[in-house]
XYZ file of C-alpha atoms in Angstrom:
340
model
C -20.052 7.909 -28.116
C -16.875 9.154 -29.758
C -14.370 6.629 -31.052
C -10.590 6.530 -31.090
C -8.199 4.680 -33.378
C -6.541 1.739 -31.642
C -2.885 2.518 -32.241
C -2.144 1.981 -35.916
C -4.495 -0.974 -36.353
C -7.190 1.140 -37.994
C -9.782 -0.294 -35.594
C -12.074 2.294 -34.027
C -12.931 1.698 -30.374
C -14.867 3.496 -27.649
C -12.911 5.448 -24.981
C -14.478 3.152 -22.394
C -14.033 -0.579 -22.902
C -16.121 -3.229 -21.167
C -14.037 -5.457 -18.904
C -15.606 -8.804 -18.082
C -13.842 -10.179 -15.014
C -16.932 -9.364 -12.943
C -19.057 -11.588 -15.181
C -17.157 -14.668 -14.018
C -19.328 -16.684 -11.637
C -16.579 -17.367 -9.107
C -15.582 -13.734 -8.474
C -18.419 -11.599 -9.835
C -21.984 -12.004 -11.009
C -23.081 -15.639 -10.832
C -26.203 -14.918 -12.911
C -25.243 -15.368 -16.563
C -28.508 -13.843 -17.736
C -27.886 -10.702 -15.711
C -24.322 -10.431 -17.011
C -25.563 -10.757 -20.585
C -28.033 -7.921 -19.978
C -25.175 -5.719 -18.738
C -23.152 -6.518 -21.872
C -26.099 -5.750 -24.145
C -26.740 -2.454 -22.373
C -23.102 -1.444 -22.790
C -23.210 -2.272 -26.502
C -26.480 -0.368 -26.912
C -24.814 2.669 -25.296
C -22.060 2.659 -27.910
C -19.302 0.753 -26.128
C -17.915 -1.460 -28.882
C -14.847 -2.957 -27.213
C -15.061 -6.034 -24.949
C -12.038 -7.254 -22.982
C -11.921 -10.723 -21.474
C -9.335 -13.466 -20.772
C -9.128 -17.229 -20.611
C -8.136 -16.965 -16.939
C -11.371 -15.143 -16.008
C -13.215 -18.321 -15.087
C -16.350 -18.692 -17.225
C -16.235 -15.083 -18.429
C -15.415 -16.017 -22.036
C -18.446 -18.315 -22.124
C -20.717 -15.519 -20.872
C -19.320 -13.129 -23.468
C -19.763 -15.750 -26.193
C -23.464 -16.065 -25.379
C -23.923 -12.292 -25.199
C -22.369 -11.425 -28.554
C -24.285 -13.926 -30.681
C -25.791 -11.973 -33.549
C -23.704 -8.898 -32.705
C -20.175 -10.190 -33.262
C -19.408 -8.136 -36.369
C -20.281 -4.861 -34.648
C -17.740 -5.052 -31.833
C -14.019 -5.329 -31.248
C -13.319 -8.431 -29.171
C -10.140 -9.084 -27.220
C -9.041 -11.908 -24.980
C -5.784 -12.848 -23.300
C -3.494 -15.822 -22.728
C -0.609 -16.821 -20.409
C -2.125 -16.941 -16.916
C -2.325 -20.459 -15.388
C -5.303 -22.515 -16.559
C -4.650 -25.607 -14.467
C -2.054 -27.501 -12.482
C -0.168 -28.612 -15.574
C 2.925 -26.373 -15.915
C 2.401 -26.282 -19.692
C -1.122 -24.866 -19.378
C 0.219 -21.355 -18.923
C 2.842 -18.982 -20.268
C 3.575 -17.693 -23.756
C 5.110 -20.713 -25.461
C 4.021 -21.722 -28.956
C 2.749 -25.014 -27.529
C 0.355 -23.339 -25.132
C -0.676 -20.390 -27.300
C -1.826 -22.678 -30.122
C -3.928 -24.723 -27.702
C -5.260 -21.774 -25.718
C -6.469 -19.815 -28.735
C -8.604 -22.730 -29.908
C -10.143 -23.006 -26.435
C -10.917 -19.278 -26.377
C -12.446 -19.329 -29.856
C -14.717 -22.178 -28.815
C -15.830 -20.489 -25.595
C -16.374 -17.147 -27.334
C -18.350 -18.822 -30.149
C -16.415 -16.977 -32.821
C -13.935 -17.869 -35.548
C -11.639 -14.887 -35.012
C -10.310 -12.642 -32.243
C -9.748 -8.958 -33.018
C -6.967 -8.508 -30.464
C -5.120 -11.373 -28.761
C -2.967 -10.277 -25.809
C -0.249 -11.846 -23.697
C -1.769 -11.443 -20.231
C 1.469 -11.317 -18.272
C 5.134 -11.343 -19.232
C 6.548 -14.876 -19.449
C 10.276 -14.613 -18.587
C 10.820 -18.316 -19.342
C 9.907 -17.980 -23.030
C 11.932 -16.170 -25.687
C 9.831 -13.303 -27.048
C 10.710 -14.465 -30.570
C 8.985 -17.790 -29.832
C 5.877 -15.931 -28.664
C 5.781 -13.493 -31.588
C 6.343 -16.316 -34.075
C 3.315 -18.220 -32.776
C 1.161 -15.080 -32.722
C 2.277 -14.188 -36.262
C 1.073 -17.580 -37.471
C -2.311 -16.963 -35.836
C -2.655 -13.655 -37.676
C -1.691 -15.244 -41.001
C -4.224 -18.023 -40.411
C -7.002 -15.459 -39.889
C -7.789 -16.549 -36.333
C -6.384 -13.323 -34.866
C -6.447 -9.799 -36.319
C -3.892 -8.039 -34.093
C -1.743 -8.835 -31.057
C -0.870 -7.006 -27.856
C 0.882 -7.228 -24.513
C -0.284 -6.487 -20.977
C 1.407 -5.103 -17.860
C 4.776 -5.098 -19.604
C 7.770 -3.003 -18.491
C 8.968 -0.394 -20.981
C 12.132 -2.411 -21.634
C 10.031 -5.445 -22.559
C 7.919 -3.381 -24.949
C 11.029 -2.103 -26.723
C 12.605 -5.578 -26.917
C 9.463 -7.044 -28.483
C 9.326 -4.264 -31.071
C 12.964 -4.809 -32.040
C 12.598 -8.572 -32.270
C 9.513 -8.215 -34.477
C 11.353 -5.882 -36.846
C 14.535 -7.949 -37.063
C 12.765 -11.294 -37.478
C 10.030 -9.971 -39.794
C 7.294 -10.944 -37.334
C 4.005 -9.279 -36.424
C 4.506 -6.749 -33.652
C 2.518 -5.947 -30.570
C 0.032 -3.250 -31.527
C -1.277 -2.557 -28.038
C -0.289 -2.532 -24.376
C -2.667 -2.997 -21.443
C -1.143 -1.505 -18.253
C -2.715 -0.510 -14.930
C -3.529 3.202 -14.683
C -5.497 5.353 -12.274
C -5.097 8.505 -10.214
C -3.416 6.313 -7.574
C -1.126 4.479 -9.992
C 0.485 6.861 -12.466
C 3.835 5.106 -12.821
C 3.270 4.296 -16.501
C 3.425 8.017 -17.291
C 7.217 7.863 -16.850
C 8.140 5.327 -19.534
C 5.406 2.907 -20.588
C 3.036 5.486 -22.099
C 5.785 7.480 -23.869
C 7.291 4.265 -25.281
C 3.882 3.020 -26.449
C 3.243 6.363 -28.124
C 6.666 6.245 -29.806
C 5.845 2.893 -31.397
C 2.296 3.878 -32.347
C 0.710 1.395 -29.948
C -2.811 1.669 -28.616
C -3.012 1.678 -24.825
C -5.891 0.008 -22.980
C -5.616 0.819 -19.295
C -7.126 -1.352 -16.578
C -8.140 -0.436 -13.038
C -9.187 3.222 -13.603
C -11.255 3.003 -10.402
C -8.243 1.527 -8.575
C -10.284 -1.680 -8.283
C -12.825 -0.037 -5.993
C -10.839 2.533 -4.041
C -11.956 5.386 -6.308
C -15.670 4.636 -6.085
C -16.180 6.717 -2.959
C -17.211 3.616 -1.012
C -13.898 3.281 0.828
C -13.260 5.862 3.534
C -10.668 6.208 6.250
C -11.542 4.579 9.594
C -14.727 3.123 8.128
C -15.618 -0.478 7.399
C -14.509 -1.530 3.919
C -17.351 -3.428 2.215
C -15.480 -4.311 -0.961
C -15.568 -8.083 -1.388
C -12.074 -8.058 -2.899
C -10.575 -6.298 0.129
C -10.229 -9.658 1.852
C -7.518 -10.832 -0.519
C -5.999 -7.702 -2.125
C -3.561 -5.893 0.158
C -3.612 -2.691 -1.875
C -7.297 -2.179 -1.051
C -6.372 -1.805 2.629
C -3.257 0.320 2.102
C -3.557 3.339 4.419
C -1.376 5.462 2.114
C -3.808 4.913 -0.735
C -6.845 5.557 1.440
C -5.293 8.813 2.691
C -5.048 9.996 -0.916
C -8.669 9.017 -1.539
C -9.666 11.277 1.365
C -8.022 14.187 -0.477
C -9.686 13.325 -3.781
C -13.244 13.071 -2.462
C -13.581 16.821 -1.685
C -12.021 17.605 -5.077
C -14.720 15.582 -6.825
C -17.391 17.297 -4.733
C -16.055 20.743 -5.651
C -16.039 19.729 -9.316
C -19.668 18.625 -8.959
C -19.214 14.984 -9.880
C -19.026 11.574 -8.192
C -15.637 9.974 -7.637
C -16.285 7.384 -10.331
C -16.641 10.076 -12.982
C -13.534 11.916 -11.791
C -11.510 8.696 -11.932
C -12.637 7.461 -15.350
C -12.441 10.901 -16.972
C -8.890 11.248 -15.643
C -7.845 7.921 -17.170
C -8.940 8.799 -20.713
C -7.623 12.389 -20.579
C -4.008 11.316 -21.159
C -3.086 11.538 -24.873
C -1.340 8.165 -24.660
C -4.468 6.341 -23.445
C -6.797 4.951 -26.097
C -9.416 3.405 -23.842
C -10.044 2.732 -20.155
C -11.443 -0.660 -19.191
C -14.420 -0.430 -16.852
C -15.592 -3.513 -14.977
C -19.218 -3.168 -13.849
C -20.836 -6.163 -12.185
C -24.445 -4.967 -12.372
C -26.581 -2.675 -14.530
C -26.561 -0.102 -11.701
C -22.754 -0.008 -11.795
C -22.844 0.396 -15.573
C -25.500 3.122 -15.408
C -23.340 5.115 -13.003
C -20.331 4.927 -15.300
C -22.335 5.672 -18.463
C -23.696 8.798 -16.804
C -20.165 10.183 -16.847
C -19.270 9.686 -20.520
C -19.664 13.427 -21.220
C -17.469 14.525 -18.301
C -14.476 16.646 -19.260
C -11.864 17.511 -16.632
C -10.529 21.034 -16.955
C -6.889 21.961 -16.456
C -7.694 23.304 -12.995
C -8.981 19.906 -11.830
C -6.101 18.026 -13.465
C -3.638 20.439 -11.833
C -5.177 19.690 -8.444
C -4.849 15.957 -9.091
C -1.193 16.494 -10.018
C -0.661 18.214 -6.670
C -2.224 15.324 -4.760
C -0.542 12.548 -6.771
C 2.439 13.879 -8.776
C 2.723 12.687 -12.395
C 4.547 9.375 -12.774
C 3.910 8.419 -9.144
C 2.480 5.167 -7.807
C 0.819 5.296 -4.403
C 1.563 1.788 -3.200
C 1.832 -1.294 -5.415
C -0.992 -3.297 -6.957
C -1.149 -6.969 -6.004
C -1.859 -7.895 -9.631
C 0.958 -5.857 -11.164
C 3.862 -7.622 -12.856
C 6.874 -8.254 -10.639
C 10.087 -9.202 -12.449
C 11.917 -12.369 -11.324
C 14.683 -10.296 -9.689
C 12.121 -8.877 -7.256
C 10.464 -12.217 -6.587
C 13.603 -14.249 -5.844
C 16.200 -13.027 -3.350
C 18.812 -15.301 -4.942
C 18.771 -13.084 -8.040
C 19.612 -10.008 -5.967
C 22.296 -11.464 -3.690
C 25.734 -12.819 -4.463
C 26.798 -15.989 -2.649
C 28.073 -15.182 0.859
C 31.658 -15.827 -0.098
C 31.518 -13.219 -2.900
C 29.903 -10.312 -1.086
C 32.963 -8.752 0.513
C 34.957 -6.047 -1.259
C 38.255 -7.533 -0.016
């Protein structure tokens, strides 16, 4: 396994990171023992970066059990800000919640420090200075080594960098955006901005959350369990693109999973792609592709099918700014809409 420097943190991480959402009992593997075996196999293969979140059900607890005795040999990241209950203050990026949430994550992970602590989703109700101030205190206390953001618009990345500089606060060292052959929108601004500020980029969804596994075909029954509640997994536009990619993978002599993951880590702005296997078979398939290198001819063909900077449909889990969520923020009162 080759390793890449995570932005300017100095930390060396594997080009494939182990995502742990599928180790949460409610949505993935209900067998903790089996999940722990998958984690151990990934670590034995050289993957040294584990990504989890407090909102992933009991995933942090599974990870905590799995890394006992191996903590010092891996880079561990978790996230905060997604809702953790009905209480409106058990979510977001306020100092009040961050200070509580980090203690909960440390306890569940059975560790006394987190290598990378990320804001899971943008919190438009909290001043970024408030968030960075709280995270800076966590770094100075030794509970956190570095901080990052996730699914943040380019403008938000720039604002956070400026605030950190002007207020002498720790700055976000990483960004975790969605990225796959089907969702290349971050190539326009997010990746260039992250590169400009020396940030590491940890992309999620390289397999388009199942669409790029080869298991989803046009006019065939979709057996993905998540297809029942994610609209983008039933988007005909996305499936039509998959039908064009499958013969490309066959011509290149590789399964779709290898084409998709190799594409994600080929971009110079991407540090690591987060894979999310649920079973050892899933992990074995992905590990079999760690030596795959996509030539310019294959990447050119992908560019023809999905032009650079293009998103084919929108991900359900992507960040949507308030102005897109609330019509009242896009429409003047009736009495003010006329030009005369």
